[in-house]
CSV table of C-alpha atoms and ligand atoms in Angstrom, one decimal:
chain,number,residue,atom,x,y,z
A,1,UNK,CA,0.0,0.0,0.0
A,2,UNK,CA,1.3,3.5,-0.9
A,3,UNK,CA,2.0,5.8,2.1
A,4,UNK,CA,-0.4,8.6,2.9
A,5,UNK,CA,0.6,12.2,3.1
A,6,UNK,CA,-1.2,15.3,4.3
A,7,UNK,CA,-0.4,18.7,2.7
A,8,UNK,CA,-1.3,21.0,5.6
A,9,UNK,CA,-1.1,24.3,3.7
A,10,UNK,CA,-2.3,25.3,0.2
A,11,UNK,CA,0.7,25.0,-2.1
A,12,UNK,CA,1.5,25.1,-5.8
A,13,UNK,CA,-0.7,22.5,-7.7
A,14,UNK,CA,2.5,21.1,-9.3
A,15,UNK,CA,3.7,20.2,-5.9
A,16,UNK,CA,0.6,18.2,-5.0
A,17,UNK,CA,0.7,16.5,-8.4
A,18,UNK,CA,4.3,15.4,-7.8
A,19,UNK,CA,3.3,14.0,-4.4
A,20,UNK,CA,0.4,12.1,-6.0
A,21,UNK,CA,2.9,10.2,-8.1
A,22,UNK,CA,4.2,8.6,-4.9
A,23,UNK,CA,1.6,8.8,-2.2
A,24,UNK,CA,-2.1,8.9,-1.4
A,25,UNK,CA,-2.5,12.6,-0.8
A,26,UNK,CA,-5.0,14.8,1.1
A,27,UNK,CA,-4.3,18.4,0.5
A,28,UNK,CA,-5.5,21.7,2.0
A,29,UNK,CA,-6.8,23.4,-1.2
A,30,UNK,CA,-8.1,26.5,0.6
A,31,UNK,CA,-6.4,29.6,1.8
A,32,UNK,CA,-7.2,28.7,5.4
A,33,UNK,CA,-5.2,27.6,8.5
A,34,UNK,CA,-6.4,24.4,10.0
A,35,UNK,CA,-6.7,24.4,13.8
A,36,UNK,CA,-4.5,22.1,15.8
A,37,UNK,CA,-7.5,19.7,16.4
A,38,UNK,CA,-8.3,19.6,12.7
A,39,UNK,CA,-4.7,19.0,11.7
A,40,UNK,CA,-4.5,16.1,14.3
A,41,UNK,CA,-7.8,14.7,12.9
A,42,UNK,CA,-6.7,14.8,9.3
A,43,UNK,CA,-3.3,13.3,10.2
A,44,UNK,CA,-4.9,10.0,11.4
A,45,UNK,CA,-3.7,7.2,9.2
A,46,UNK,CA,-1.1,9.4,7.5
A,47,UNK,CA,2.6,8.6,7.5
A,48,UNK,CA,3.9,12.0,6.2
A,49,UNK,CA,3.0,15.7,6.5
A,50,UNK,CA,4.1,18.7,4.4
A,51,UNK,CA,4.1,21.8,6.5
A,52,UNK,CA,5.5,25.4,6.4
A,53,UNK,CA,6.6,27.6,9.3
A,54,UNK,CA,3.1,28.1,10.5
A,55,UNK,CA,1.8,24.6,11.4
A,56,UNK,CA,2.4,23.7,15.0
A,57,UNK,CA,3.7,20.2,15.3
A,58,UNK,CA,4.0,19.8,19.1
A,59,UNK,CA,4.3,16.9,21.5
A,60,UNK,CA,0.5,16.5,21.8
A,61,UNK,CA,0.1,16.2,18.0
A,62,UNK,CA,3.0,13.8,17.8
A,63,UNK,CA,1.5,11.7,20.6
A,64,UNK,CA,-1.9,11.7,18.8
A,65,UNK,CA,-0.6,10.6,15.4
A,66,UNK,CA,0.8,7.2,15.9
A,67,UNK,CA,1.5,6.4,12.3
A,68,UNK,CA,3.4,9.6,11.5
A,69,UNK,CA,7.0,9.0,10.2
A,70,UNK,CA,8.0,12.2,8.4
A,71,UNK,CA,7.4,15.9,9.1
A,72,UNK,CA,8.8,17.8,6.1
A,73,UNK,CA,8.8,21.6,6.2
A,74,UNK,CA,9.3,24.0,3.3
A,75,UNK,CA,10.6,26.5,5.8
A,76,UNK,CA,14.2,26.8,7.0
A,77,UNK,CA,13.2,27.8,10.5
A,78,UNK,CA,11.6,25.0,12.5
A,79,UNK,CA,10.7,26.4,15.8
A,80,UNK,CA,7.1,25.4,15.1
A,81,UNK,CA,8.1,21.7,15.3
A,82,UNK,CA,8.9,19.9,18.5
A,83,UNK,CA,12.0,18.1,17.1
A,84,UNK,CA,12.8,16.3,20.4
A,85,UNK,CA,9.3,14.8,20.6
A,86,UNK,CA,9.5,13.7,17.0
A,87,UNK,CA,12.9,12.2,17.5
A,88,UNK,CA,11.7,10.3,20.6
A,89,UNK,CA,9.0,8.7,18.4
A,90,UNK,CA,11.5,8.1,15.5
A,91,UNK,CA,9.8,10.7,13.3
A,92,UNK,CA,12.2,12.3,10.8
A,93,UNK,CA,12.0,16.1,10.6
A,94,UNK,CA,13.4,18.0,7.6
A,95,UNK,CA,13.6,21.7,6.8
A,96,UNK,CA,14.6,23.7,3.7
A,97,UNK,CA,18.0,25.3,4.1
A,98,UNK,CA,20.1,26.7,1.2
A,99,UNK,CA,17.4,27.1,-1.4
A,100,UNK,CA,16.2,30.4,0.1
A,101,UNK,CA,19.6,31.8,1.3
A,102,UNK,CA,20.2,34.4,-1.5
A,103,UNK,CA,16.6,35.4,-1.9
A,104,UNK,CA,16.3,36.0,1.9
A,105,UNK,CA,19.5,37.9,2.0
A,106,UNK,CA,18.3,40.1,-0.9
A,107,UNK,CA,15.2,40.9,1.1
A,108,UNK,CA,17.1,41.6,4.3
A,109,UNK,CA,19.3,44.1,2.4
A,110,UNK,CA,16.2,45.6,0.7
A,111,UNK,CA,14.5,46.0,4.1
A,112,UNK,CA,17.7,47.6,5.5
A,113,UNK,CA,17.9,50.1,2.7
A,114,UNK,CA,14.2,50.9,2.9
A,115,UNK,CA,14.5,51.5,6.6
A,116,UNK,CA,17.8,53.5,6.4
A,117,UNK,CA,16.5,55.7,3.5
A,118,UNK,CA,12.9,56.0,4.9
A,119,UNK,CA,11.4,54.7,1.7
A,120,UNK,CA,8.1,53.5,3.2
A,121,UNK,CA,7.6,56.5,5.5
A,122,UNK,CA,8.2,59.0,2.6
A,123,UNK,CA,5.9,57.0,0.3
A,124,UNK,CA,3.1,57.1,2.9
A,125,UNK,CA,3.6,60.9,3.1
A,126,UNK,CA,3.4,61.3,-0.6
A,127,UNK,CA,0.3,59.0,-1.0
A,128,UNK,CA,-1.4,61.0,1.8
A,129,UNK,CA,-1.2,64.1,-0.4
A,130,UNK,CA,1.1,65.8,2.1
A,131,UNK,CA,4.0,66.7,-0.4
A,132,UNK,CA,3.6,70.4,-0.9
A,133,UNK,CA,7.2,71.5,-1.2
A,134,UNK,CA,10.7,70.1,-1.3
A,135,UNK,CA,13.1,71.0,1.5
A,136,UNK,CA,16.8,70.5,2.2
A,137,UNK,CA,16.2,68.2,5.2
A,138,UNK,CA,13.3,66.3,3.6
A,139,UNK,CA,13.3,62.7,4.8
A,140,UNK,CA,17.0,62.6,5.5
A,141,UNK,CA,18.0,59.1,6.4
A,142,UNK,CA,21.2,57.2,7.0
A,143,UNK,CA,23.8,56.1,4.5
A,144,UNK,CA,24.2,52.4,3.9
A,145,UNK,CA,27.4,52.5,1.9
A,146,UNK,CA,30.5,52.7,4.1
A,147,UNK,CA,28.4,52.2,7.3
A,148,UNK,CA,29.0,49.5,9.9
A,149,UNK,CA,26.8,46.5,9.3
A,150,UNK,CA,26.1,44.4,12.4
A,151,UNK,CA,24.8,40.9,11.9
A,152,UNK,CA,23.4,38.9,14.8
A,153,UNK,CA,23.5,35.2,13.7
A,154,UNK,CA,26.1,34.3,11.1
A,155,UNK,CA,24.6,31.3,9.4
A,156,UNK,CA,24.1,30.9,5.7
A,157,UNK,CA,21.8,33.9,5.4
A,158,UNK,CA,23.9,36.1,7.7
A,159,UNK,CA,27.0,35.3,5.5
A,160,UNK,CA,25.1,36.1,2.3
A,161,UNK,CA,24.1,39.5,3.8
A,162,UNK,CA,27.7,40.1,4.9
A,163,UNK,CA,28.9,39.5,1.3
A,164,UNK,CA,26.4,42.0,-0.1
A,165,UNK,CA,27.5,44.6,2.5
A,166,UNK,CA,31.2,44.2,2.2
A,167,UNK,CA,31.6,43.6,-1.5
A,168,UNK,CA,28.7,45.7,-2.8
A,169,UNK,CA,28.4,48.6,-0.4
A,170,UNK,CA,31.9,48.9,1.1
A,171,UNK,CA,30.5,48.3,4.6
A,172,UNK,CA,32.5,47.4,7.6
A,173,UNK,CA,31.0,44.1,8.7
A,174,UNK,CA,30.9,42.9,12.3
A,175,UNK,CA,29.0,40.0,13.6
A,176,UNK,CA,28.1,38.0,16.7
A,177,UNK,CA,27.4,34.3,16.7
A,178,UNK,CA,27.6,31.6,19.3
A,179,UNK,CA,30.7,30.3,17.5
A,180,UNK,CA,33.2,32.3,15.5
A,181,UNK,CA,33.5,31.5,11.8
A,182,UNK,CA,36.6,29.7,10.6
A,183,UNK,CA,39.2,32.2,9.4
A,184,UNK,CA,38.9,30.9,5.8
A,185,UNK,CA,35.1,31.6,5.9
A,186,UNK,CA,35.5,35.0,7.7
A,187,UNK,CA,38.2,36.4,5.5
A,188,UNK,CA,36.4,36.7,2.1
A,189,UNK,CA,33.4,38.3,3.9
A,190,UNK,CA,35.8,40.8,5.6
A,191,UNK,CA,33.7,40.1,8.7
A,192,UNK,CA,34.9,40.5,12.2
A,193,UNK,CA,33.5,38.6,15.2
A,194,UNK,CA,32.7,40.8,18.2
A,195,UNK,CA,31.0,40.5,21.6
A,196,UNK,CA,27.2,41.0,21.4
A,197,UNK,CA,27.3,44.3,23.4
A,198,UNK,CA,30.1,45.6,21.1
A,199,UNK,CA,27.9,44.6,18.1
A,200,UNK,CA,25.0,46.6,19.5
A,201,UNK,CA,27.1,49.6,20.3
A,202,UNK,CA,29.0,49.8,17.0
A,203,UNK,CA,26.4,48.8,14.4
A,204,UNK,CA,24.9,51.6,12.2
A,205,UNK,CA,22.5,48.9,10.8
A,206,UNK,CA,21.9,45.8,12.9
A,207,UNK,CA,20.3,42.9,11.1
A,208,UNK,CA,19.0,39.9,13.2
A,209,UNK,CA,19.2,36.5,11.5
A,210,UNK,CA,19.3,34.1,14.5
A,211,UNK,CA,16.9,31.1,14.6
A,212,UNK,CA,14.2,31.3,17.3
A,213,UNK,CA,14.7,29.2,20.4
A,214,UNK,CA,14.3,29.6,24.2
A,215,UNK,CA,17.9,30.9,24.2
A,216,UNK,CA,17.2,33.6,21.6
A,217,UNK,CA,13.9,34.7,23.0
A,218,UNK,CA,14.0,38.5,23.3
A,219,UNK,CA,17.7,38.5,22.3
A,220,UNK,CA,17.0,42.2,21.5
A,221,UNK,CA,15.0,43.7,24.4
A,222,UNK,CA,15.1,47.0,26.3
A,223,UNK,CA,18.7,46.5,27.6
A,224,UNK,CA,20.0,45.7,24.1
A,225,UNK,CA,18.1,48.6,22.5
A,226,UNK,CA,19.6,51.0,25.0
A,227,UNK,CA,23.1,50.0,23.9
A,228,UNK,CA,22.4,50.9,20.3
A,229,UNK,CA,23.3,54.2,18.7
A,230,UNK,CA,20.4,56.7,18.5
A,231,UNK,CA,21.1,56.9,14.7
A,232,UNK,CA,21.0,53.1,14.3
A,233,UNK,CA,18.5,51.0,12.4
A,234,UNK,CA,17.4,47.5,13.5
A,235,UNK,CA,16.2,44.9,11.0
A,236,UNK,CA,14.5,41.6,12.0
A,237,UNK,CA,14.1,38.9,9.3
A,238,UNK,CA,14.7,36.0,11.8
A,239,UNK,CA,11.5,35.2,13.8
A,240,UNK,CA,9.0,37.0,15.9
A,241,UNK,CA,10.1,36.7,19.5
A,242,UNK,CA,13.8,37.2,18.9
A,243,UNK,CA,13.0,40.9,19.2
A,244,UNK,CA,10.8,42.2,22.0
A,245,UNK,CA,8.3,44.1,19.9
A,246,UNK,CA,6.8,46.1,22.7
A,247,UNK,CA,10.3,47.3,23.8
A,248,UNK,CA,11.2,48.1,20.2
A,249,UNK,CA,8.0,50.1,19.7
A,250,UNK,CA,8.8,52.2,22.7
A,251,UNK,CA,12.4,52.8,21.6
A,252,UNK,CA,11.2,53.9,18.2
A,253,UNK,CA,8.5,56.2,19.6
A,254,UNK,CA,11.1,57.8,21.9
A,255,UNK,CA,13.6,57.9,19.0
A,256,UNK,CA,16.1,56.0,21.1
A,257,UNK,CA,17.0,54.3,17.8
A,258,UNK,CA,16.3,55.9,14.4
A,259,UNK,CA,14.2,53.2,12.7
A,260,UNK,CA,13.4,49.6,12.3
A,261,UNK,CA,12.4,47.2,9.5
A,262,UNK,CA,10.5,44.1,10.5
A,263,UNK,CA,9.4,41.1,8.4
A,264,UNK,CA,8.5,38.9,11.4
A,265,UNK,CA,6.5,39.6,14.6
A,266,UNK,CA,5.6,38.1,17.9
A,267,UNK,CA,2.2,36.5,17.5
A,268,UNK,CA,2.0,37.1,13.8
A,269,UNK,CA,-0.1,37.7,11.8
A,270,UNK,CA,-1.1,40.0,14.6
A,271,UNK,CA,1.3,43.0,14.9
A,272,UNK,CA,1.8,44.9,18.2
A,273,UNK,CA,-0.5,48.0,17.9
A,274,UNK,CA,2.3,50.2,19.2
A,275,UNK,CA,4.4,49.3,16.1
A,276,UNK,CA,1.5,50.2,13.8
A,277,UNK,CA,1.4,53.6,15.5
A,278,UNK,CA,5.0,54.7,14.9
A,279,UNK,CA,6.1,56.1,11.6
A,280,UNK,CA,9.8,55.1,11.7
A,281,UNK,CA,9.3,51.4,11.1
A,282,UNK,CA,8.9,49.4,7.8
A,283,UNK,CA,6.5,46.5,8.2
A,284,UNK,CA,6.3,43.5,5.8
A,285,UNK,CA,4.2,40.3,6.3
A,286,UNK,CA,6.9,37.6,6.6
A,287,UNK,CA,7.9,37.6,2.9
A,288,UNK,CA,11.7,37.5,3.0
A,289,UNK,CA,11.8,34.3,0.9
A,290,UNK,CA,8.9,35.2,-1.3
A,291,UNK,CA,10.0,35.0,-4.9
A,292,UNK,CA,8.1,32.4,-6.9
A,293,UNK,CA,11.2,30.5,-7.9
A,294,UNK,CA,12.4,30.3,-4.3
A,295,UNK,CA,9.0,29.3,-2.9
A,296,UNK,CA,8.8,26.6,-5.5
A,297,UNK,CA,12.3,25.3,-4.7
A,298,UNK,CA,11.5,25.3,-1.0
A,299,UNK,CA,8.3,23.3,-1.5
A,300,UNK,CA,10.1,20.9,-3.9
A,301,UNK,CA,12.7,20.2,-1.3
A,302,UNK,CA,10.0,19.3,1.2
A,303,UNK,CA,8.5,16.9,-1.4
A,304,UNK,CA,11.9,15.4,-2.1
A,305,UNK,CA,12.4,14.8,1.6
A,306,UNK,CA,9.0,13.1,1.9
A,307,UNK,CA,9.8,10.9,-1.1
A,308,UNK,CA,13.2,9.9,0.4
A,309,UNK,CA,12.0,9.3,4.0
A,310,UNK,CA,8.8,7.4,3.2
A,311,UNK,CA,10.7,5.5,0.5
A,312,UNK,CA,13.1,4.2,3.2
A,313,UNK,CA,16.0,6.4,2.2
A,314,UNK,CA,18.0,9.1,4.1
A,315,UNK,CA,16.4,12.6,4.2
A,316,UNK,CA,18.2,15.2,2.1
A,317,UNK,CA,18.1,18.0,4.8
A,318,UNK,CA,17.3,16.5,8.2
A,319,UNK,CA,17.0,18.6,11.3
A,320,UNK,CA,19.0,17.2,14.1
A,321,UNK,CA,17.3,16.5,17.4
A,322,UNK,CA,18.6,18.8,20.2
A,323,UNK,CA,21.2,17.2,22.4
A,324,UNK,CA,19.5,15.9,25.6
B,401,GLV,C1,10.7,31.4,6.8
B,401,GLV,O1,10.5,32.1,7.7
B,401,GLV,C2,11.4,30.2,6.9
B,401,GLV,O2,11.9,29.8,8.0
B,401,GLV,O3,11.7,29.6,5.8
């Protein structure tokens, strides 16, 4: 009998067609989020599930789906999946690294530039019909070229951003990461490891790219914001919860930092009302990897992982269970 797979989120039809070549498939064909209970119900009798960053695969769901053998995500971040609970049950978890690195780095850079140069704020001003005359200090922002780029989290995406900054914009690149990069990786990026507080104090533009975990919860909060330059910008393309959104909104309102660009939010798709109320923040709805080619590649990788795992082969991009 062919294994059964659930596609928990509406995805490109070609992806479902490919899965049907290998599996019995039940797919979410509507632009709706299934509740936890519905997801659990639909997973009964299924061996595999295709998810994104949004479906919560927690210990209760794992316990309630005894036949599940593979959880394959089209996202690179996997804080929505209880990897330890899956590992304890022998369920393989996969994510989608690499295929989105350059696209996400492009977006991080775009968000940084939009934030530094006040593109969204000035566009809102123009659309509101408020542009009556030009003046010398009209929407002056901060230079990106030649500035100090701070990167918190120097994985694949952080490194791709560092390359753009150093090689394309002549930026001085400093970073903080749990572990320092090997010298042969660091050198071509012209990137320099610094202590986290030095990163906060020296960055003109600070971009956050660390995965979310209990350890990175509110890695940027009031204390960290207070260490930043009043002229600095903060960009979060990592996950909601890495930045304390309430503390950030207050810092922006009081101009303790100049501006922020956020693609991810605590409790998204809800956005903290205080962030919606301040002008000096660019807000985008979690779209850093959103080009059609990249989203197709991410989904295809999740499919390839399902085919491998449920076909008895090694996953292409497994997520390691945390050390216990
Ligand atoms: C998106 O946020 C991802 O983790 O791929």
